């Protein structure tokens, strides 16, 4: 991940690093210093290097010795630096997690590729995806699909819930200053909120991922209140099925929202105890699901948790800044409360005796 980008002798000096302990220093996109990976992945590092500078008067080339002092702490993230030329301080400062969130990573220039059928197909897909007409086509297909399963009125209401869910993702992206492409509805699959920019931290990944189900939970609560006020079964059905859709989105299976959330939490735990705690939490979730008779939910939780544990070894290779301890705890509580609230809504409406309102619970018990 990019840790630092400053000016050095009129050109860009960029420091990249990872949790594995390695650091690479680039000046004008040329590698000038390397620190290899090690178990001691933080603390003070000195990058000593020389730059060549030509005197414009007599064309003499001067070698300029430089030192970049970097004092790095990963959790909570802080970086203090000093750029020195012998004993003269050229630049100094500090960075925190907020600075990492706001930065725009350097995008390497890709080599121009020859045209091919695969390349043309990829280009055509990108053009199609960026066209506004595809949003209308997908929205129409989604309405038709849900109308076939339910009724036209219920399909429109369900589409509104999906849009509200995806709007939660969009709001989170805009909160972090990211440019968005909009919302795409996919029949029988829900929706997709797209952005032109990549995230830099696991906190961004958590917030963007969980805001969709959080907005979905608010929509289910609003529908439930409308049902209590009007006694209209349409609102009750909307609350139940919207809760089911958002609950499935929170399963710890990539690329679902829950997969991103739990992966960010577990991959931010650098010790073996962190992995054990994550596995224990997943086991408790599976046990509770089976105890309540939610067989399908328990099975999917088990599969998703195993998937995340298997990928745990690669956490040091990520370009994302990890969550600190407070972020891990806060994210886990936010996730568990959202899941619990959605299950409660489904359970409550299933107790009404209506077969249609009991269908989401039967799906979870299957």
Coordinates of C-alpha atoms in Angstrom, one line a residue, residues 52-319:
X52 CA 22.1 12.4 -9.4
X53 CA 21.7 16.0 -10.3
X54 CA 23.3 17.8 -13.2
X55 CA 24.6 21.3 -12.9
X56 CA 23.1 23.4 -15.7
X57 CA 26.1 25.7 -16.0
X58 CA 29.0 23.2 -16.4
X59 CA 27.1 20.0 -17.0
X60 CA 28.7 18.4 -13.9
X61 CA 26.8 15.6 -12.3
X62 CA 26.5 15.8 -8.5
X63 CA 25.7 12.8 -6.3
X64 CA 23.3 13.9 -3.5
X65 CA 23.1 11.6 -0.4
X66 CA 19.6 11.5 1.1
X67 CA 18.0 9.8 4.0
X68 CA 14.3 9.2 4.6
X69 CA 13.6 8.4 8.2
X70 CA 10.2 6.6 8.7
X71 CA 8.7 5.8 12.1
X72 CA 5.7 3.5 11.4
X73 CA 3.0 2.0 13.7
X74 CA 0.3 -0.1 12.0
X75 CA -2.4 -0.2 14.7
X76 CA -3.6 2.5 15.3
X77 CA -1.8 3.7 12.1
X78 CA 0.6 6.5 12.5
X79 CA 3.6 7.5 10.4
X80 CA 6.2 10.2 11.2
X81 CA 8.9 11.0 8.6
X82 CA 11.9 13.2 7.9
X83 CA 13.7 13.7 4.6
X84 CA 17.4 14.7 5.2
X85 CA 20.2 15.8 3.0
X86 CA 23.2 15.1 5.3
X87 CA 22.2 17.2 8.4
X88 CA 19.7 19.4 6.6
X89 CA 15.9 18.6 7.0
X90 CA 14.3 19.0 3.6
X91 CA 10.8 17.8 4.7
X92 CA 9.1 16.4 7.7
X93 CA 5.6 15.5 8.8
X94 CA 3.2 12.8 10.0
X95 CA 0.2 10.8 8.6
X96 CA -2.7 9.0 10.1
X97 CA -5.5 6.7 8.9
X98 CA -7.6 9.7 7.6
X99 CA -4.7 10.7 5.3
X100 CA -4.6 7.2 3.9
X101 CA -8.4 7.2 3.3
X102 CA -8.2 10.5 1.3
X103 CA -5.2 9.6 -0.9
X104 CA -5.5 8.6 -4.5
X105 CA -3.1 5.7 -5.2
X106 CA -0.7 5.9 -8.1
X107 CA -2.1 3.9 -11.0
X108 CA 0.7 2.2 -13.1
X109 CA 0.6 2.8 -16.8
X110 CA -0.6 -0.3 -18.6
X111 CA 1.2 -1.5 -21.7
X112 CA -0.9 -1.1 -24.8
X113 CA -2.2 -4.5 -25.9
X114 CA -3.0 -5.7 -29.4
X115 CA -6.6 -6.0 -30.4
X116 CA -8.1 -9.4 -29.8
X117 CA -11.5 -11.0 -29.5
X118 CA -11.2 -11.1 -25.7
X119 CA -10.1 -7.4 -25.7
X120 CA -12.9 -6.3 -28.0
X121 CA -15.4 -8.2 -25.8
X122 CA -14.0 -6.6 -22.7
X123 CA -14.2 -3.2 -24.3
X124 CA -17.8 -3.8 -25.4
X125 CA -18.8 -4.9 -21.9
X126 CA -17.2 -1.8 -20.4
X127 CA -19.1 0.4 -22.8
X128 CA -22.3 -1.4 -22.2
X129 CA -21.8 -1.1 -18.4
X130 CA -21.2 2.6 -18.6
X131 CA -24.2 3.3 -20.7
X132 CA -27.2 4.7 -18.9
X133 CA -29.6 2.6 -21.0
X134 CA -28.3 -0.6 -19.3
X135 CA -29.7 0.6 -16.0
X136 CA -33.1 1.0 -17.4
X137 CA -32.9 -2.5 -19.1
X138 CA -31.8 -4.2 -15.9
X139 CA -34.4 -2.3 -13.8
X140 CA -37.2 -3.4 -16.2
X141 CA -35.9 -7.0 -16.2
X142 CA -35.9 -7.0 -12.3
X143 CA -39.5 -5.7 -12.2
X144 CA -40.6 -8.4 -14.6
X145 CA -38.7 -11.1 -12.6
X146 CA -40.2 -10.1 -9.3
X147 CA -43.7 -9.6 -10.8
X148 CA -43.5 -13.2 -12.0
X149 CA -42.7 -14.4 -8.5
X150 CA -45.1 -12.1 -6.6
X151 CA -47.3 -9.2 -7.9
X152 CA -46.5 -6.1 -9.9
X153 CA -47.2 -3.9 -6.9
X154 CA -45.0 -5.9 -4.6
X155 CA -42.3 -6.1 -7.3
X156 CA -42.2 -2.3 -7.4
X157 CA -42.0 -2.0 -3.6
X158 CA -39.2 -4.6 -3.5
X159 CA -37.2 -2.7 -6.2
X160 CA -37.6 0.4 -4.0
X161 CA -36.1 -1.6 -1.1
X162 CA -33.2 -2.8 -3.2
X163 CA -32.5 0.7 -4.5
X164 CA -32.5 2.0 -0.9
X165 CA -30.0 -0.7 0.1
X166 CA -27.7 0.2 -2.7
X167 CA -28.1 3.9 -1.9
X168 CA -26.6 3.1 1.5
X169 CA -23.5 1.9 -0.3
X170 CA -23.5 5.0 -2.5
X171 CA -23.8 7.4 0.5
X172 CA -20.9 5.7 2.2
X173 CA -18.7 6.0 -0.9
X174 CA -19.5 9.7 -1.2
X175 CA -18.7 10.1 2.5
X176 CA -15.2 9.0 1.7
X177 CA -15.0 11.3 -1.3
X178 CA -15.2 8.5 -3.9
X179 CA -16.8 9.1 -7.3
X180 CA -19.7 6.7 -8.0
X181 CA -21.1 5.3 -11.3
X182 CA -24.6 4.7 -9.9
X183 CA -26.8 1.7 -9.1
X184 CA -27.4 -1.4 -11.3
X185 CA -30.2 -3.8 -10.6
X186 CA -29.7 -7.5 -11.4
X187 CA -32.7 -9.8 -11.6
X188 CA -32.9 -12.4 -8.8
X189 CA -29.5 -11.2 -7.5
X190 CA -30.3 -7.8 -6.0
X191 CA -28.3 -4.7 -7.0
X192 CA -24.8 -3.4 -7.4
X193 CA -23.4 0.0 -6.5
X194 CA -20.3 0.9 -8.5
X195 CA -17.4 3.4 -8.0
X196 CA -14.6 4.6 -10.2
X197 CA -12.1 4.6 -7.3
X198 CA -10.5 2.0 -5.1
X199 CA -10.6 2.0 -1.3
X200 CA -7.4 2.4 0.7
X201 CA -8.4 1.1 4.2
X202 CA -10.4 -1.8 5.7
X203 CA -12.5 0.7 7.6
X204 CA -13.7 2.1 4.2
X205 CA -14.5 -1.5 3.2
X206 CA -16.5 -2.2 6.3
X207 CA -18.5 1.1 6.2
X208 CA -19.3 0.9 2.5
X209 CA -20.3 -2.8 2.8
X210 CA -22.4 -2.5 6.0
X211 CA -24.2 0.7 5.0
X212 CA -26.3 -1.2 2.4
X213 CA -27.8 -3.7 4.9
X214 CA -28.1 -0.9 7.5
X215 CA -30.2 1.1 5.1
X216 CA -32.1 -2.1 4.2
X217 CA -32.8 -2.7 8.0
X218 CA -34.2 0.9 8.2
X219 CA -36.5 0.2 5.3
X220 CA -37.8 -3.1 6.9
X221 CA -38.4 -1.2 10.1
X222 CA -40.3 1.5 8.2
X223 CA -42.4 -1.1 6.4
X224 CA -43.1 -2.8 9.7
X225 CA -44.3 0.5 11.3
X226 CA -46.5 1.1 8.2
X227 CA -48.0 -2.4 8.6
X228 CA -48.8 -1.7 12.2
X229 CA -50.5 1.7 11.3
X230 CA -52.4 0.5 8.2
X231 CA -52.8 -3.3 8.7
X232 CA -51.9 -3.7 5.1
X233 CA -50.3 -7.1 4.5
X234 CA -48.2 -5.6 1.6
X235 CA -46.1 -3.7 4.1
X236 CA -45.6 -6.8 6.2
X237 CA -44.5 -8.9 3.3
X238 CA -42.1 -6.1 2.2
X239 CA -40.6 -6.0 5.7
X240 CA -40.1 -9.8 5.8
X241 CA -38.7 -10.3 2.4
X242 CA -36.5 -7.2 2.5
X243 CA -35.1 -8.4 5.8
X244 CA -34.3 -11.8 4.2
X245 CA -32.5 -10.2 1.2
X246 CA -30.4 -8.0 3.5
X247 CA -29.7 -10.9 5.8
X248 CA -28.3 -13.0 3.0
X249 CA -26.2 -10.0 2.0
X250 CA -24.6 -10.2 5.4
X251 CA -23.5 -13.8 5.1
X252 CA -19.7 -14.1 5.4
X253 CA -19.3 -15.2 1.8
X254 CA -17.4 -13.1 -0.8
X255 CA -18.4 -11.1 -2.7
X256 CA -21.4 -10.5 -0.4
X257 CA -21.4 -7.5 2.0
X258 CA -20.9 -9.8 5.0
X259 CA -17.9 -11.4 3.4
X260 CA -16.2 -8.0 3.0
X261 CA -17.1 -7.0 6.6
X262 CA -15.8 -10.2 8.3
X263 CA -12.8 -10.4 6.1
X264 CA -11.8 -6.9 7.0
X265 CA -12.2 -7.7 10.7
X266 CA -10.4 -11.0 10.7
X267 CA -7.6 -9.9 8.4
X268 CA -6.9 -6.9 10.7
X269 CA -6.1 -9.3 13.5
X270 CA -2.3 -9.9 13.3
X271 CA -1.9 -12.5 16.0
X272 CA -2.9 -16.1 16.2
X273 CA -5.3 -15.2 19.0
X274 CA -7.1 -13.0 16.6
X275 CA -7.7 -15.9 14.3
X276 CA -8.8 -18.1 17.2
X277 CA -11.3 -15.4 18.3
X278 CA -12.7 -15.0 14.8
X279 CA -13.1 -18.8 14.5
X280 CA -14.7 -19.0 17.9
X281 CA -17.2 -16.2 17.0
X282 CA -18.1 -18.0 13.8
X283 CA -18.6 -21.3 15.7
X284 CA -20.9 -19.6 18.2
X285 CA -22.9 -18.1 15.2
X286 CA -23.3 -21.5 13.6
X287 CA -24.3 -23.1 17.0
X288 CA -27.0 -20.4 17.6
X289 CA -28.3 -20.8 14.1
X290 CA -28.8 -24.5 14.4
X291 CA -30.2 -24.1 17.9
X292 CA -32.9 -21.8 16.5
X293 CA -33.6 -24.2 13.7
X294 CA -32.1 -21.9 11.1
X295 CA -30.3 -24.8 9.2
X296 CA -29.6 -22.9 6.0
X297 CA -28.2 -19.9 7.7
X298 CA -26.0 -22.0 9.9
X299 CA -24.6 -23.9 6.9
X300 CA -23.8 -20.8 4.9
X301 CA -22.2 -19.2 8.0
X302 CA -20.0 -22.2 8.3
X303 CA -18.9 -22.2 4.7
X304 CA -18.3 -18.5 4.6
X305 CA -16.3 -18.6 7.9
X306 CA -14.1 -21.4 6.6
X307 CA -13.5 -19.4 3.4
X308 CA -12.3 -16.4 5.4
X309 CA -10.1 -18.5 7.7
X310 CA -8.4 -20.2 4.7
X311 CA -7.5 -16.8 3.2
X312 CA -6.2 -15.5 6.5
X313 CA -2.6 -16.3 5.6
X314 CA -2.6 -13.8 2.8
X315 CA -3.6 -10.9 4.9
X316 CA -0.1 -9.3 4.9
X317 CA -0.2 -9.0 1.1
X318 CA -3.2 -6.7 1.1
X319 CA -2.9 -3.1 0.1

